[in-house]
Short mmCIF file of C-alpha atoms and ligand atoms in Angstrom, two decimals:
data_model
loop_
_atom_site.label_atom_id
_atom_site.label_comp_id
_atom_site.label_asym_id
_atom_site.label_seq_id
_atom_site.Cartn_x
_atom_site.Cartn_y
_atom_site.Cartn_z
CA UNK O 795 -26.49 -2.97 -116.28
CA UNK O 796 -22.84 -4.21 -116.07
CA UNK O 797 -21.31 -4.63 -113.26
CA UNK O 798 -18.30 -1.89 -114.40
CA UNK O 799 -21.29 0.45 -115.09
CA UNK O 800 -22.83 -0.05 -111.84
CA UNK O 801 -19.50 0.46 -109.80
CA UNK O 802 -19.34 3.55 -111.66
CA UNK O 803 -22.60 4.33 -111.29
CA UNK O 804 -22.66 4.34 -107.26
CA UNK O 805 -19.13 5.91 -107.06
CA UNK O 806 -20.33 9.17 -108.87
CA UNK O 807 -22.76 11.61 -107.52
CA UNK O 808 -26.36 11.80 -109.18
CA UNK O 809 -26.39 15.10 -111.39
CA UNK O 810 -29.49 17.26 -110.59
CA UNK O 811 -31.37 20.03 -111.53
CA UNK O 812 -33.47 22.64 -109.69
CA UNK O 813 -36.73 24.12 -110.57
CA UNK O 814 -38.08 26.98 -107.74
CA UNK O 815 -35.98 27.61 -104.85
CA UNK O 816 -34.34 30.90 -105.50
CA UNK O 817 -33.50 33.90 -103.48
CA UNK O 818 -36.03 34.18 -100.65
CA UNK O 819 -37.89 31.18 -101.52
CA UNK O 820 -38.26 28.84 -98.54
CA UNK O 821 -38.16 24.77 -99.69
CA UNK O 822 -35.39 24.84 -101.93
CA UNK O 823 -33.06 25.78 -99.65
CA UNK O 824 -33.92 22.86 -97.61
CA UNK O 825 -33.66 20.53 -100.21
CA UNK O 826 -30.03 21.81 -100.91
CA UNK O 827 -28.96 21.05 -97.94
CA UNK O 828 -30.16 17.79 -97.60
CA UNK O 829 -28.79 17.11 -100.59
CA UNK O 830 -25.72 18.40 -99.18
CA UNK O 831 -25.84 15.76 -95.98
CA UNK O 832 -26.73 12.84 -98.05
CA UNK O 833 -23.56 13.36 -100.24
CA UNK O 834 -24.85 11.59 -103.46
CA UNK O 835 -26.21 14.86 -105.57
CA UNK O 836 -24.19 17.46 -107.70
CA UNK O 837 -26.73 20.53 -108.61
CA UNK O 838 -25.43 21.56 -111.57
CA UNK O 839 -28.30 23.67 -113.51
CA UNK O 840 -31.17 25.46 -112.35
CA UNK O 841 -34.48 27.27 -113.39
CA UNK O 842 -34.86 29.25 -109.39
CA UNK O 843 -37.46 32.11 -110.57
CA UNK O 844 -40.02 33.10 -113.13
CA UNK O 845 -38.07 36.54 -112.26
CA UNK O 846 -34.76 35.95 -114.68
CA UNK O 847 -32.27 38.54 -112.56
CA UNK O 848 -33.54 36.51 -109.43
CA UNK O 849 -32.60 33.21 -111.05
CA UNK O 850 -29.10 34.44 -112.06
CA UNK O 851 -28.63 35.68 -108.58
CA UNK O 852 -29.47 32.40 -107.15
CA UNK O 853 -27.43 30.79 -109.70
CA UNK O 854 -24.23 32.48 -109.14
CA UNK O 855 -24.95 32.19 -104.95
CA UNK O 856 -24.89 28.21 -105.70
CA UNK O 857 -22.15 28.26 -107.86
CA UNK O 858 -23.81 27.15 -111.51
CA UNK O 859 -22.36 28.14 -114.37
CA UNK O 860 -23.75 30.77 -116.23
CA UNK O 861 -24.94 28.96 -118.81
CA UNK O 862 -27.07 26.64 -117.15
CA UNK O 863 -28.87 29.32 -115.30
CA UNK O 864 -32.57 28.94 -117.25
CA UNK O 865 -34.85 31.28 -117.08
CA UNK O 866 -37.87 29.33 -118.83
CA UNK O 867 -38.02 25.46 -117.51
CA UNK O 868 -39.23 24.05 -120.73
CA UNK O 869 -35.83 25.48 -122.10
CA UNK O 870 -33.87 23.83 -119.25
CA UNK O 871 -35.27 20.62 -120.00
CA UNK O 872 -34.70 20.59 -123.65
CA UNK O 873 -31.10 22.23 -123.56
CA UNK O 874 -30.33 19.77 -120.55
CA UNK O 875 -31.48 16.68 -121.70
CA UNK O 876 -29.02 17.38 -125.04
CA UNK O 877 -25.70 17.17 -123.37
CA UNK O 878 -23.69 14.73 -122.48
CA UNK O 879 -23.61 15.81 -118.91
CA UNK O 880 -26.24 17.09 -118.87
CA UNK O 881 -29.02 16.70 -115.29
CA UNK O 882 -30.29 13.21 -114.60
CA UNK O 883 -32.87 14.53 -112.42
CA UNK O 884 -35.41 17.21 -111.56
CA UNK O 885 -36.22 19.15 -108.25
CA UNK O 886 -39.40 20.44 -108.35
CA UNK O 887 -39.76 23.23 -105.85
CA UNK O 888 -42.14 25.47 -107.13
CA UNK O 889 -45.49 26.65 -106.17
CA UNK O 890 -47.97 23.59 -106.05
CA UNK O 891 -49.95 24.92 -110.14
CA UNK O 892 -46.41 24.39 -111.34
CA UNK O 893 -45.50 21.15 -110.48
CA UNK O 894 -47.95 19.38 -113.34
CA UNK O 895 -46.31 20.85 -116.34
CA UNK O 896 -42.62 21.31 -115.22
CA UNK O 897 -42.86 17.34 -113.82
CA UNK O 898 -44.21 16.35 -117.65
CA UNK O 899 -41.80 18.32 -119.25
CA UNK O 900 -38.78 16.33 -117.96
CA UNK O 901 -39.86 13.30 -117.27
CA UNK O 902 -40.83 13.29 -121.21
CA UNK O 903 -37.10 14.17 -122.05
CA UNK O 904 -35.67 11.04 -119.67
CA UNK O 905 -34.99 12.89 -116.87
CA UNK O 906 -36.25 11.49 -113.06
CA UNK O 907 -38.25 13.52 -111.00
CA UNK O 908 -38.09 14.61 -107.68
CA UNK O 909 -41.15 17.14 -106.30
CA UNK O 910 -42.12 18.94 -103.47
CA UNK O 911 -45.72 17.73 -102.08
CA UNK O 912 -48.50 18.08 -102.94
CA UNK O 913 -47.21 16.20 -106.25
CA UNK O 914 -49.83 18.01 -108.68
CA UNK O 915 -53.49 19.66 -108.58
CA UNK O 916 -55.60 16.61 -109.10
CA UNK O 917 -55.66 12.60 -109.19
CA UNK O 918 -56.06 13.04 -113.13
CA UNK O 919 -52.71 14.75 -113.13
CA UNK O 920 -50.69 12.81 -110.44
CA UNK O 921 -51.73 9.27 -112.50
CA UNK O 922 -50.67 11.13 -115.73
CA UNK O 923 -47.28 11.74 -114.60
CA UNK O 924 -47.29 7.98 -112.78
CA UNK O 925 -47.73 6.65 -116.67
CA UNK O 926 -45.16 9.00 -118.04
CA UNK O 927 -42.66 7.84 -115.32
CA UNK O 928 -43.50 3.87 -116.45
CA UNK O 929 -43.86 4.96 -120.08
CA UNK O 930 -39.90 6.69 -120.30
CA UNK O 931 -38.49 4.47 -117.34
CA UNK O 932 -37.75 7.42 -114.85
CA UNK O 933 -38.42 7.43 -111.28
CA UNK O 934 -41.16 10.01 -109.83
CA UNK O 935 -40.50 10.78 -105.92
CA UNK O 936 -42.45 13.08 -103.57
CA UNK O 937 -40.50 14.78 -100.81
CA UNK O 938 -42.53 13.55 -98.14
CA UNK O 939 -39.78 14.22 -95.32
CA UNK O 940 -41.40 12.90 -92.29
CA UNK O 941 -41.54 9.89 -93.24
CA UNK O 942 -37.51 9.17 -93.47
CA UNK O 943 -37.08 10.53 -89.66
CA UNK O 944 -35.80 7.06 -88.11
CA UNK O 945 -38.66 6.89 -85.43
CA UNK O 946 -40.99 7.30 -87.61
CA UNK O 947 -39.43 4.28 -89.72
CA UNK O 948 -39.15 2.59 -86.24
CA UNK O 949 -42.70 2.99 -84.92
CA UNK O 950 -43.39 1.59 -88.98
CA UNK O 951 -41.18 -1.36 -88.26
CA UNK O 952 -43.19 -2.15 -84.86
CA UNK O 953 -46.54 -1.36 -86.16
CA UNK O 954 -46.14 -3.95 -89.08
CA UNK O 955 -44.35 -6.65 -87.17
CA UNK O 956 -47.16 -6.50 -84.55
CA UNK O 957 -45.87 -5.29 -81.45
CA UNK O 958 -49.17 -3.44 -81.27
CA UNK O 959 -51.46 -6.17 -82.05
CA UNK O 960 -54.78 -4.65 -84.28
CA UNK O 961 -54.55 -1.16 -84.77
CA UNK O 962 -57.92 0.47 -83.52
CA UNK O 963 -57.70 4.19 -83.74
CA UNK O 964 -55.44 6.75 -85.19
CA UNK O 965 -55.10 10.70 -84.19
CA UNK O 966 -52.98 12.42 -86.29
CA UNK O 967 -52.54 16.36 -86.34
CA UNK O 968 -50.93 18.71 -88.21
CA UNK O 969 -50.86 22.17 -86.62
CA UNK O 970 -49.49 25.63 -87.41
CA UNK O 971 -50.86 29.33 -86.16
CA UNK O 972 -48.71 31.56 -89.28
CA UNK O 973 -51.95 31.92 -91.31
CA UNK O 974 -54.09 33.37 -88.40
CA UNK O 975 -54.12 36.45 -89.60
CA UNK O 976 -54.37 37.38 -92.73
CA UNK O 977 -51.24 37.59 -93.87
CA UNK O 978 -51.46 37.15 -97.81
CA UNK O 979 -52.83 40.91 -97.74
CA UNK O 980 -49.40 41.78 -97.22
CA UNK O 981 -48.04 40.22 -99.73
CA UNK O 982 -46.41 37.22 -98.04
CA UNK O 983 -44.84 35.44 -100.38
CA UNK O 984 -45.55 31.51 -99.39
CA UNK O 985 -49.08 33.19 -98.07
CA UNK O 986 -49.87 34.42 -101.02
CA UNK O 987 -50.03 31.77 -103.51
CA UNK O 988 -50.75 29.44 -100.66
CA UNK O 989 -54.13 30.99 -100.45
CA UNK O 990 -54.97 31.54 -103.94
CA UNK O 991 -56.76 28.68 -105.53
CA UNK O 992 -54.99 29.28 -109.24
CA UNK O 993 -52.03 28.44 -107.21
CA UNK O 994 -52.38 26.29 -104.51
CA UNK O 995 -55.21 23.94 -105.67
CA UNK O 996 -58.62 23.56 -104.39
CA UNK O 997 -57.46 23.05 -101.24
CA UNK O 998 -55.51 25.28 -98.84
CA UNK O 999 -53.99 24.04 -95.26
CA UNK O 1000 -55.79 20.75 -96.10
CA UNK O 1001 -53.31 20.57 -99.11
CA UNK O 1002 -50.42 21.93 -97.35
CA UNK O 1003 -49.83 20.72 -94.49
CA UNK O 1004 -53.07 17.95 -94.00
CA UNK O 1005 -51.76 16.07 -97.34
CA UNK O 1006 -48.26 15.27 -94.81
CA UNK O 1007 -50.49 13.89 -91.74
CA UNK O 1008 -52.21 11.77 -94.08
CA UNK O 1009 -49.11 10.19 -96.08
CA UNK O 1010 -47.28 10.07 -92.09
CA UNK O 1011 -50.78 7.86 -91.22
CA UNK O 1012 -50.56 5.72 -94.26
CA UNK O 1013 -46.66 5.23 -94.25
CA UNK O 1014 -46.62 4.40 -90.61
CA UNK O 1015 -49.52 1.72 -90.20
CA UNK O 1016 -49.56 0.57 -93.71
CA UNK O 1017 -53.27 1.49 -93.57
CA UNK O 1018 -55.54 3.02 -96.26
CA UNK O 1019 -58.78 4.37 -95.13
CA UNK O 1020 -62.11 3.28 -97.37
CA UNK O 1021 -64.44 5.89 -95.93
CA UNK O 1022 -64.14 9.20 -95.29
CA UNK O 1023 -66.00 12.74 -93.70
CA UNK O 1024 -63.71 16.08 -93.75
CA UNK O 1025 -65.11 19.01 -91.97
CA UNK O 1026 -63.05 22.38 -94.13
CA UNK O 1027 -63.48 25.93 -92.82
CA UNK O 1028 -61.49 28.94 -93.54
CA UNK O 1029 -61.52 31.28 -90.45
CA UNK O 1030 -60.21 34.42 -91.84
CA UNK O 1031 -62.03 36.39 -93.62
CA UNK O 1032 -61.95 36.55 -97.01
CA UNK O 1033 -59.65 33.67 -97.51
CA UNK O 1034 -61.13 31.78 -99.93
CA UNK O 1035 -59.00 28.13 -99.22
CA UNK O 1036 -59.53 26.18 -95.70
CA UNK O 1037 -57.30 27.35 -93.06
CA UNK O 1038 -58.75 24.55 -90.49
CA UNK O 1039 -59.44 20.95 -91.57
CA UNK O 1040 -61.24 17.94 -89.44
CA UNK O 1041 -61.20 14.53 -90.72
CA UNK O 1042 -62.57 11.06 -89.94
CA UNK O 1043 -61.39 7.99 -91.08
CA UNK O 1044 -63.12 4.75 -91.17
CA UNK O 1045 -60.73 1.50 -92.12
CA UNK O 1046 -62.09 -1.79 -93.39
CA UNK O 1047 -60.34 -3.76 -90.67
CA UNK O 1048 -62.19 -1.97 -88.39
CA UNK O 1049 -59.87 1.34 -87.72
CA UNK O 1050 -61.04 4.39 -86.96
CA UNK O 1051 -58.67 7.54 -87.24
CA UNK O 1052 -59.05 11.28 -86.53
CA UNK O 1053 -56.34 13.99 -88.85
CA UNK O 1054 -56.99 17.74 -87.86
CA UNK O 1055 -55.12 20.21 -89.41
CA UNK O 1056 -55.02 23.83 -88.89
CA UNK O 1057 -53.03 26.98 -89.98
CA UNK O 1058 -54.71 29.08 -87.21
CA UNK O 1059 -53.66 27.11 -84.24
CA UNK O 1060 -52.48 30.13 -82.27
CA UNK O 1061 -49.33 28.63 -80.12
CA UNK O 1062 -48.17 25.65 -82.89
CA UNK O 1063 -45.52 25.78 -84.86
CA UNK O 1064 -44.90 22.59 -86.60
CA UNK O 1065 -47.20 20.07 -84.22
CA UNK O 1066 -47.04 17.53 -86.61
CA UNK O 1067 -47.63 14.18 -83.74
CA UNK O 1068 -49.40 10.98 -84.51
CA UNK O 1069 -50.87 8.66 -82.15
CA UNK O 1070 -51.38 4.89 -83.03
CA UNK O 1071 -53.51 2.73 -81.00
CA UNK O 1072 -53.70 -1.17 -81.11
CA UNK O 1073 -55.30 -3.79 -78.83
CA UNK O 1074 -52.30 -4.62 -77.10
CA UNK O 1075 -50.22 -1.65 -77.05
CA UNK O 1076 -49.89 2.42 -78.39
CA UNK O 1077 -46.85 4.70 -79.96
CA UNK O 1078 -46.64 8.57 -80.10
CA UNK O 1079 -44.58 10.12 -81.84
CA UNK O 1080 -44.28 13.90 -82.46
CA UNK O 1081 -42.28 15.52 -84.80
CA UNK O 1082 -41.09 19.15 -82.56
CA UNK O 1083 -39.26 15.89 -80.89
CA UNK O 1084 -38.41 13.70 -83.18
CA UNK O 1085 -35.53 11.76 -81.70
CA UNK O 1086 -37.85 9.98 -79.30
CA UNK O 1087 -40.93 7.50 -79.47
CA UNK O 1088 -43.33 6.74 -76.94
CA UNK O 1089 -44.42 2.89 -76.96
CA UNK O 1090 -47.09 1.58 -74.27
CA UNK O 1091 -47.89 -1.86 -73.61
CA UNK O 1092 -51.29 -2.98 -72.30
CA UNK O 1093 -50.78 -3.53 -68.36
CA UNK O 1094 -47.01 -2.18 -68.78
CA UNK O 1095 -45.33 0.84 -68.70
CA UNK O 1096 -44.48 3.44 -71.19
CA UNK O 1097 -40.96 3.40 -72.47
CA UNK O 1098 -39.55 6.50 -74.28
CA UNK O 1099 -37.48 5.09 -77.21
CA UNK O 1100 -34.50 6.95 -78.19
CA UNK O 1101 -33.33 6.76 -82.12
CA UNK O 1102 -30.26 5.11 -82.27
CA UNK O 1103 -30.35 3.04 -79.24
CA UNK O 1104 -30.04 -0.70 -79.28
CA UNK O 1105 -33.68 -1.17 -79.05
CA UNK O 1106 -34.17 -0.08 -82.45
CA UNK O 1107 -34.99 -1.98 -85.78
CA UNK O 1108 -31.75 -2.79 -87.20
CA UNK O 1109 -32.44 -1.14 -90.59
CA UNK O 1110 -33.81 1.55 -88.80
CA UNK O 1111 -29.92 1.76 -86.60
CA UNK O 1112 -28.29 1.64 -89.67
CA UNK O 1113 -29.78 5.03 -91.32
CA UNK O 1114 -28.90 6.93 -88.16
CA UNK O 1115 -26.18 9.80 -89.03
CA UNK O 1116 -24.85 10.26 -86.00
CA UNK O 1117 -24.72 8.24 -82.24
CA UNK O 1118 -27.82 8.68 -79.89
CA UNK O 1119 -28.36 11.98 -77.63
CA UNK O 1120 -26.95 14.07 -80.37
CA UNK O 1121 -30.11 15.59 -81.92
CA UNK O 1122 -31.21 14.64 -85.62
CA UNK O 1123 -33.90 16.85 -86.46
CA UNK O 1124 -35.40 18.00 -89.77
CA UNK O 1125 -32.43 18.53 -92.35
CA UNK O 1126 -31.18 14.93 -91.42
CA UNK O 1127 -34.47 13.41 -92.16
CA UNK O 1128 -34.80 15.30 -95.22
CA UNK O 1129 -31.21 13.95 -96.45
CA UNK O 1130 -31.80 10.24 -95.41
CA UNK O 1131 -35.29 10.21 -97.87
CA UNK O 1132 -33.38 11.87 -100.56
CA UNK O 1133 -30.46 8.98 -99.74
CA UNK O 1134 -33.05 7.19 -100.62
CA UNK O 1135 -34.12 8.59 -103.57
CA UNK O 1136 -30.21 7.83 -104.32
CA UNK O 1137 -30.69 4.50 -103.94
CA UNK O 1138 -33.24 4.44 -106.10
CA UNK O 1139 -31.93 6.20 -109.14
CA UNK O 1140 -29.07 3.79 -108.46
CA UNK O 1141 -31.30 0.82 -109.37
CA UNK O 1142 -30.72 -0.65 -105.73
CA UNK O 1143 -34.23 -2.02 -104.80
CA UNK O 1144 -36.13 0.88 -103.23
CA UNK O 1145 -39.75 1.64 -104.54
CA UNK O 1146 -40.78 5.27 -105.04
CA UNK O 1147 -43.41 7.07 -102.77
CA UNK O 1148 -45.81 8.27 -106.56
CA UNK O 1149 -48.35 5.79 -105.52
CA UNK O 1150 -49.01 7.03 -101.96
CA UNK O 1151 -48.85 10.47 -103.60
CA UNK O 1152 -51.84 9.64 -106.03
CA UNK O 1153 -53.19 8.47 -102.66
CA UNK O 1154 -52.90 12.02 -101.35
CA UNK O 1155 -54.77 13.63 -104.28
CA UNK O 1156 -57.97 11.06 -104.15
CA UNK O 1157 -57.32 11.95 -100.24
CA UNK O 1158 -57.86 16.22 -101.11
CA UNK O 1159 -60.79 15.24 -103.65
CA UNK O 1160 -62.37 12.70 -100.93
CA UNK O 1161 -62.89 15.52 -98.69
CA UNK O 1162 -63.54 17.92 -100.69
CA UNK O 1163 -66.44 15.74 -102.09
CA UNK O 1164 -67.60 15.07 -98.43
CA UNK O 1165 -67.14 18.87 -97.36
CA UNK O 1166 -69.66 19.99 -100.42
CA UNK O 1167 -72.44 16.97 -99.48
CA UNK O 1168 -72.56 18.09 -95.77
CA UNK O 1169 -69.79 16.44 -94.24
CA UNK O 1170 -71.26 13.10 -95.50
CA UNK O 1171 -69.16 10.20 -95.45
CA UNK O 1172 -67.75 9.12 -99.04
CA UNK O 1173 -66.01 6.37 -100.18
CA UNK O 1174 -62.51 6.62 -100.75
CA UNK O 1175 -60.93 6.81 -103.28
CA UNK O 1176 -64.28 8.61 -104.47
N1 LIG T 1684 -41.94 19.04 -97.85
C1 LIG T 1684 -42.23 20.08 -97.08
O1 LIG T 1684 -42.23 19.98 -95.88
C2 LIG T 1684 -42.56 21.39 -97.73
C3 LIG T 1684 -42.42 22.57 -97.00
C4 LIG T 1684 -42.67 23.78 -97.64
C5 LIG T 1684 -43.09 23.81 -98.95
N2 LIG T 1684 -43.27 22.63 -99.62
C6 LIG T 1684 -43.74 22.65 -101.03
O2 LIG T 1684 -42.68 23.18 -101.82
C7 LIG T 1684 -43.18 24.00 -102.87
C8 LIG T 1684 -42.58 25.41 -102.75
O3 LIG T 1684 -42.97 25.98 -101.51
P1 LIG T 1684 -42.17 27.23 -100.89
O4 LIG T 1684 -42.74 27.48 -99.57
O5 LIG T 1684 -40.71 26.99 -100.99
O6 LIG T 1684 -42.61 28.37 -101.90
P2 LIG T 1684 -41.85 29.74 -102.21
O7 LIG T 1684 -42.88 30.70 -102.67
O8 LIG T 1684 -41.00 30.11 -101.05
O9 LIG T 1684 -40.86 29.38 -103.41
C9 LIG T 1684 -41.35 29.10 -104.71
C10 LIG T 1684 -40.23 29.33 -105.71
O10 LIG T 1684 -40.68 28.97 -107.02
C11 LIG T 1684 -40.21 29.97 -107.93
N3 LIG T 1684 -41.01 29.96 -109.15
C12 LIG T 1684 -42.29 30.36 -109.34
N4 LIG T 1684 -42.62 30.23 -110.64
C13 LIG T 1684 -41.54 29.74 -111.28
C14 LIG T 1684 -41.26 29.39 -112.62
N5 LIG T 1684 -42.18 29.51 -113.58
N6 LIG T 1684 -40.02 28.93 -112.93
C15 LIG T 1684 -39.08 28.82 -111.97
N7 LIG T 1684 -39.28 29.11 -110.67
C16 LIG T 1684 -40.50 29.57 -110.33
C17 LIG T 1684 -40.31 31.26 -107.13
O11 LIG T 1684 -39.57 32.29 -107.74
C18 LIG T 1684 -39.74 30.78 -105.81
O12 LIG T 1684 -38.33 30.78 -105.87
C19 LIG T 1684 -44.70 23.96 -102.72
O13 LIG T 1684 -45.25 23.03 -103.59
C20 LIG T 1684 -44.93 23.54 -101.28
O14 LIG T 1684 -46.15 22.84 -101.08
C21 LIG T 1684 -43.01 21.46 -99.04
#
């Protein structure tokens, strides 16, 4: 690229497109507003329902014209990618059965993608879309928001400089209590297709919220597990998807982790904390306080590790939006991973997060494979 083109290609905001996320819909909104905070996208065009008078209603609420309210995605992509201004990027924030075709669609027309976890139903599908994104040039991203809070990216930073010597075990848990009744009978929206298999995948809290404990694991300790044994049970009855997950992980430099997950955990909310242990020293974070990090040293104390604070990892410093003490919670961290997405589409030299997302399917079908032989431990990727 020239450099004229470049100048004007970091000066201008990054024209997007929404799929999902209309009137009463809970993710999109989010991703809005982090757009919103990071300050590099323009939503221009949008696709928010399967219900058209929904969409339109959405569409006028964010101010898009009325002609680039869609009511068929396939459509939007077609009639999008043939203007001049027309989106340079997709949101994907649909129900998970959804993301597969409406990620293909656009990505085969030249447009980027940008979707809500998990990134399709199966490993076959999320290395599809991998080779369309190489085949047509176009970046694939998974909005897996933890990891952008800065102490996560600072406990990261220690963890793979050392300051905890060999890592030796791993608890990581992921727990909610909205699902401990059976609220898709009625007719809960996100309960609903969250619970339905046609919908949600094979997998239910394991694939909703479990898929996030094990990309936060992965991201933060640069580990990949090569053995796993997943305990899945669904405690309501009639619910057809796991509601309550158990997993053990065995690592081939000798790591051991634990990730429990749960949608019936009467009392959480969004108890998403991770525990890292190494020979010489330990970090807990937890994500209903995000702003701090615990780090122990063998024989020392335990410091509590405030983001923004001089103690940090200067890249870490740098992504901070505002001065330590003042709370950044989850909006912010949403906005500084999709600054990064910016960055990316910008051609400045950040990698995407599809691998680690393929990683998360063979992670679903890994357990899955061990939950139907008895718990057994399986290899992983299987
Ligand atoms: N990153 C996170 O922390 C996080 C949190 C919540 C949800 N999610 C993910 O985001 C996605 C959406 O979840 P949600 O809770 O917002 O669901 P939701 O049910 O609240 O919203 C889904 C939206 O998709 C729309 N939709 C359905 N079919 C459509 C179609 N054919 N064309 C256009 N729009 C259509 C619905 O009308 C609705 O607006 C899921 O994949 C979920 O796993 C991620």
């Amino acid at each position: 690229m020239s450099e004229a083109k470049n100048v004007a290609m970091q000066s201008r905001k990054i024209r997007v497109g929404m799929v999902g996320g209309g009137q009463g819909a809970f993710i999109g909104n989010v991703h809005r507003i982090a757009m919103r905070i990071s300050d590099q996208f323009d939503l221009c065009a949008a696709c928010f329902s399967s219900d058209p008078a929904r969409a339109d209603a959405s569409a006028r609420e964010q101010g898009i014209a009325a002609q680039r309210s869609y009511h068929d995605y396939a459509q939007m992509a077609q009639l999008e990618a043939a203007r001049d201004d027309g989106i340079e990027a997709v949101i994907v924030v649909t129900p998970n059965h959804l993301h597969f075709p409406i990620a293909c669609a656009f990505l085969e027309l030249g447009m980027h993608v940008i979707c809500d976890k998990p990134l399709s139903l199966d490993s076959a599908q999320a290395e599809h879309l991998i080779a369309l994104s190489q085949r047509y040039g176009k970046q694939l991203w998974v909005t897996y928001n933890y990891t952008a809070y800065p102490m996560v990216r600072e406990a990261r930073a220690r963890i793979l400089r050392g300051d905890l010597g060999k890592i030796r075990s791993i608890q990581v848990e992921y727990s909610q209590d909205w699902l401990a009744t059976a609220l898709e009978r009625d007719g809960q929206k996100q309960a609903s297709w969250r619970t339905d298999p046609k919908r949600a995948g094979a997998a239910g809290c394991l694939g909703d919220i479990g898929v996030h404990a094990f990309n936060l694991l992965q991201y933060m300790t640069g580990l990949v597990p090569d053995r796993i044994a997943a305990n899945l049970h669904s405690f309501v009855e009639g619910r057809v998807l796991d509601d309550h997950a158990q997993i053990w992980m065995r690592f081939a430099q000798g790591a051991r982790a634990n990730l429990l997950c749960s949608q019936i955990a009467v009392g959480k909310e969004n108890y998403l904390r991770i525990q890292v242990f190494g020979e010489g020293g330990a970090l807990d974070w937890c994500q209903e306080s995000p702003n701090h990090l615990m780090f122990s040293q063998l024989n020392g104390d335990t410091q509590r590790c405030s983001r923004a604070r001089h103690h940090s990892d200067p890249a870490v410093q740098a992504s901070c939006l505002i001065p330590a003490g003042h709370p950044e919670g989850y909006l912010e961290a949403f906005a500084l991973l999709y600054r990064d997405i910016a960055a990316a589409l910008r051609h400045e030299n950040v990698a995407s997060n599809a691998h680690a997302a393929l990683r998360d399917m063979q992670f679903i079908e890994a357990c899955l494979t061990s939950q139907k032989a008895d718990n057994a431990w399986v290899d992983f990727p299987v």
